Amino acid sequence: MTDIIIIGGGAAGCFAAVHAARLGKNVLLFEKNDCLGRKLRITGKGRCNVTNNSSAQEHMNNIPVNPRFMYSAFAAYDSADVMSFFEELGVPLKTERGNRVFPVSDRADDIADALADEMKRLGVRVVNRRVASLIIEDGNCVGIRAGGEEYRSASVLIACGGASYPKTGSTGDGYSLARQAGHTVTELKPSLVPLTSSDRFCAELMGLSLRNVTLTLYDKEKPVYSELGEMLFTHFGVSGPLVLSASSHICDMQPDRYRLLIDLKPALSAEQLDARLQRDFAENLNRDFVNGIRKLLPSKLIPVITQLSGIPADQKINGVTREQRRSFGELMKAFPVRISGFRPIDEAIITSGGVSVREIDPHTMESKLVNGLFFAGEVIDVDAYTGGFNLQIAFSTAYSAALYM
């Protein structure tokens, strides 16, 4: 018999284990991988965007799905607390553009190792077994079954992630366990995921990274997301930070419902861009159009945008009409990409959907259906945009659960 059993050795599970052990509890953590924090170690391209150095309200503003559920958890444990926690464990942090927080070393392993080392120091026992089922008796969760054995405890925390990145162990086990306890699991969809396009030119532009562009996502004629940053063309469509964030604003993926418009020159107004085009054209009057715009755009983009413009590639600059020039400027301010679908959920950073928040106490993270059963992290139906907000959700919910277990 132990005090607390935690299922999952990721960000939420390890964080909860540390805080529960610090409160004097005997903690047993089950992780089916042989390595703790496997997904944590690859987040932020291996740098680990550990939180966002902003107010609780700003975090709430960056959660499109069930933000109010997080109110109490953020009040109890916010981004400043997370930053203090890791710096006290010997991991110095830095704040970058967009208030994103990273370890100074730019090594996600430092975050994961700090958690693992603190767990070891506190005597948290780790069992490398997959949990097969919960033990529920008379409306109480009293333990788990794993490897053909029963393990009894006063409380059980499900913190085994979502269904994204299955190679890291996030294979949806938490949803199965939640359903066993009678919980509702809302529709699971990829979020923060690359997008596919039916536009053939995306494959032609494969590998082209655009920086300092503004990406706007349209739901039919309504703009639903717009941000300045980076994106990438791929063989299947588009990816990169802007695209991942845009994907979380897509509610019901249907062919031709959503489209992207890329402002390739966001620092210039339409009038300023037209003035720039006039100057460039004046310097290249006798050159072919395709060669006269080389200072304006990445070379890989020029054949594609020339074709989309309708201006013949070999037309002399001195023959480009005022209407053609202005139309070309409009294309540079709103380069279109049609969206046809999401990439598979196993390529998503997070899973949208999960255990219904209506069935979880937002103050304690305890199940409203089964006593002694708690939830933390991605398994809950709450997800946010990129920028460290999802890890903050994991840490805050884990802290609340640890406190009340």
PDB file of N, CA and C in Angstrom, residues 8 42 55 59 83 94 97 127 139 155 157 162 191 209 229 231 238 253 288 352 369 373 403:
ATOM      1  N   GLY A   8       2.180   7.767 -15.582  1.00  0.00           N
ATOM      2  CA  GLY A   8       2.778   8.631 -16.582  1.00  0.00           C
ATOM      3  C   GLY A   8       3.962   9.405 -16.058  1.00  0.00           C
ATOM      4  N   ILE A  42      11.917  16.398 -26.233  1.00  0.00           N
ATOM      5  CA  ILE A  42      11.947  16.812 -27.636  1.00  0.00           C
ATOM      6  C   ILE A  42      11.095  18.063 -27.882  1.00  0.00           C
ATOM      7  N   SER A  55       1.211  36.958 -17.449  1.00  0.00           N
ATOM      8  CA  SER A  55       0.200  36.853 -16.404  1.00  0.00           C
ATOM      9  C   SER A  55      -0.701  35.641 -16.603  1.00  0.00           C
ATOM     10  N   HIS A  59      -2.228  33.769 -20.068  1.00  0.00           N
ATOM     11  CA  HIS A  59      -2.286  32.321 -20.299  1.00  0.00           C
ATOM     12  C   HIS A  59      -3.714  31.911 -20.646  1.00  0.00           C
ATOM     13  N   MET A  83       8.937  29.017 -13.043  1.00  0.00           N
ATOM     14  CA  MET A  83      10.298  29.500 -13.270  1.00  0.00           C
ATOM     15  C   MET A  83      11.148  29.400 -12.004  1.00  0.00           C
ATOM     16  N   LYS A  94      15.779  31.664 -19.365  1.00  0.00           N
ATOM     17  CA  LYS A  94      15.819  32.942 -20.094  1.00  0.00           C
ATOM     18  C   LYS A  94      14.478  33.148 -20.783  1.00  0.00           C
ATOM     19  N   ARG A  97      11.571  36.067 -27.329  1.00  0.00           N
ATOM     20  CA  ARG A  97      10.471  36.731 -28.028  1.00  0.00           C
ATOM     21  C   ARG A  97       9.134  36.053 -27.719  1.00  0.00           C
ATOM     22  N   VAL A 127       8.357   2.587 -11.563  1.00  0.00           N
ATOM     23  CA  VAL A 127       8.149   1.233 -12.074  1.00  0.00           C
ATOM     24  C   VAL A 127       7.934   1.321 -13.578  1.00  0.00           C
ATOM     25  N   GLY A 139     -17.052   2.896  -5.642  1.00  0.00           N
ATOM     26  CA  GLY A 139     -16.945   4.289  -6.051  1.00  0.00           C
ATOM     27  C   GLY A 139     -15.639   4.960  -5.700  1.00  0.00           C
ATOM     28  N   SER A 155      -4.676   7.246  -3.462  1.00  0.00           N
ATOM     29  CA  SER A 155      -5.049   8.094  -4.594  1.00  0.00           C
ATOM     30  C   SER A 155      -4.313   7.647  -5.848  1.00  0.00           C
ATOM     31  N   LEU A 157      -3.342   9.170  -9.805  1.00  0.00           N
ATOM     32  CA  LEU A 157      -3.320  10.292 -10.745  1.00  0.00           C
ATOM     33  C   LEU A 157      -3.052   9.781 -12.154  1.00  0.00           C
ATOM     34  N   GLY A 162      -1.572  12.608 -24.104  1.00  0.00           N
ATOM     35  CA  GLY A 162      -2.641  12.458 -25.084  1.00  0.00           C
ATOM     36  C   GLY A 162      -2.362  11.349 -26.067  1.00  0.00           C
ATOM     37  N   SER A 191      -3.948  18.896 -32.655  1.00  0.00           N
ATOM     38  CA  SER A 191      -3.845  20.343 -32.484  1.00  0.00           C
ATOM     39  C   SER A 191      -2.366  20.707 -32.472  1.00  0.00           C
ATOM     40  N   SER A 209      11.652  28.210 -45.944  1.00  0.00           N
ATOM     41  CA  SER A 209      11.230  28.764 -44.656  1.00  0.00           C
ATOM     42  C   SER A 209      11.048  30.268 -44.817  1.00  0.00           C
ATOM     43  N   GLY A 229       5.479  35.850 -37.730  1.00  0.00           N
ATOM     44  CA  GLY A 229       6.448  34.849 -37.293  1.00  0.00           C
ATOM     45  C   GLY A 229       7.023  34.059 -38.448  1.00  0.00           C
ATOM     46  N   MET A 231       7.172  30.283 -40.845  1.00  0.00           N
ATOM     47  CA  MET A 231       6.449  29.126 -41.358  1.00  0.00           C
ATOM     48  C   MET A 231       7.325  28.405 -42.372  1.00  0.00           C
ATOM     49  N   VAL A 238       2.008  22.876 -45.448  1.00  0.00           N
ATOM     50  CA  VAL A 238       2.723  23.891 -44.680  1.00  0.00           C
ATOM     51  C   VAL A 238       2.885  23.457 -43.224  1.00  0.00           C
ATOM     52  N   MET A 253     -12.729  20.665 -39.797  1.00  0.00           N
ATOM     53  CA  MET A 253     -11.976  20.634 -41.049  1.00  0.00           C
ATOM     54  C   MET A 253     -12.843  20.119 -42.196  1.00  0.00           C
ATOM     55  N   ASP A 288      13.580  40.748 -67.975  1.00  0.00           N
ATOM     56  CA  ASP A 288      12.366  39.947 -67.892  1.00  0.00           C
ATOM     57  C   ASP A 288      11.763  40.101 -66.502  1.00  0.00           C
ATOM     58  N   SER A 352      -6.121  17.699 -29.048  1.00  0.00           N
ATOM     59  CA  SER A 352      -7.281  18.480 -28.636  1.00  0.00           C
ATOM     60  C   SER A 352      -8.396  17.511 -28.292  1.00  0.00           C
ATOM     61  N   LEU A 369     -16.660  11.650 -10.426  1.00  0.00           N
ATOM     62  CA  LEU A 369     -17.365  10.379 -10.542  1.00  0.00           C
ATOM     63  C   LEU A 369     -16.794   9.303  -9.628  1.00  0.00           C
ATOM     64  N   LEU A 373      -9.536   9.477  -7.580  1.00  0.00           N
ATOM     65  CA  LEU A 373      -8.983   9.456  -8.936  1.00  0.00           C
ATOM     66  C   LEU A 373      -8.773  10.896  -9.392  1.00  0.00           C
ATOM     67  N   LEU A 403      -1.305  18.689  -4.500  1.00  0.00           N
ATOM     68  CA  LEU A 403      -1.660  19.378  -3.274  1.00  0.00           C
ATOM     69  C   LEU A 403      -2.834  18.663  -2.579  1.00  0.00           C
TER      70      LEU A 403
END
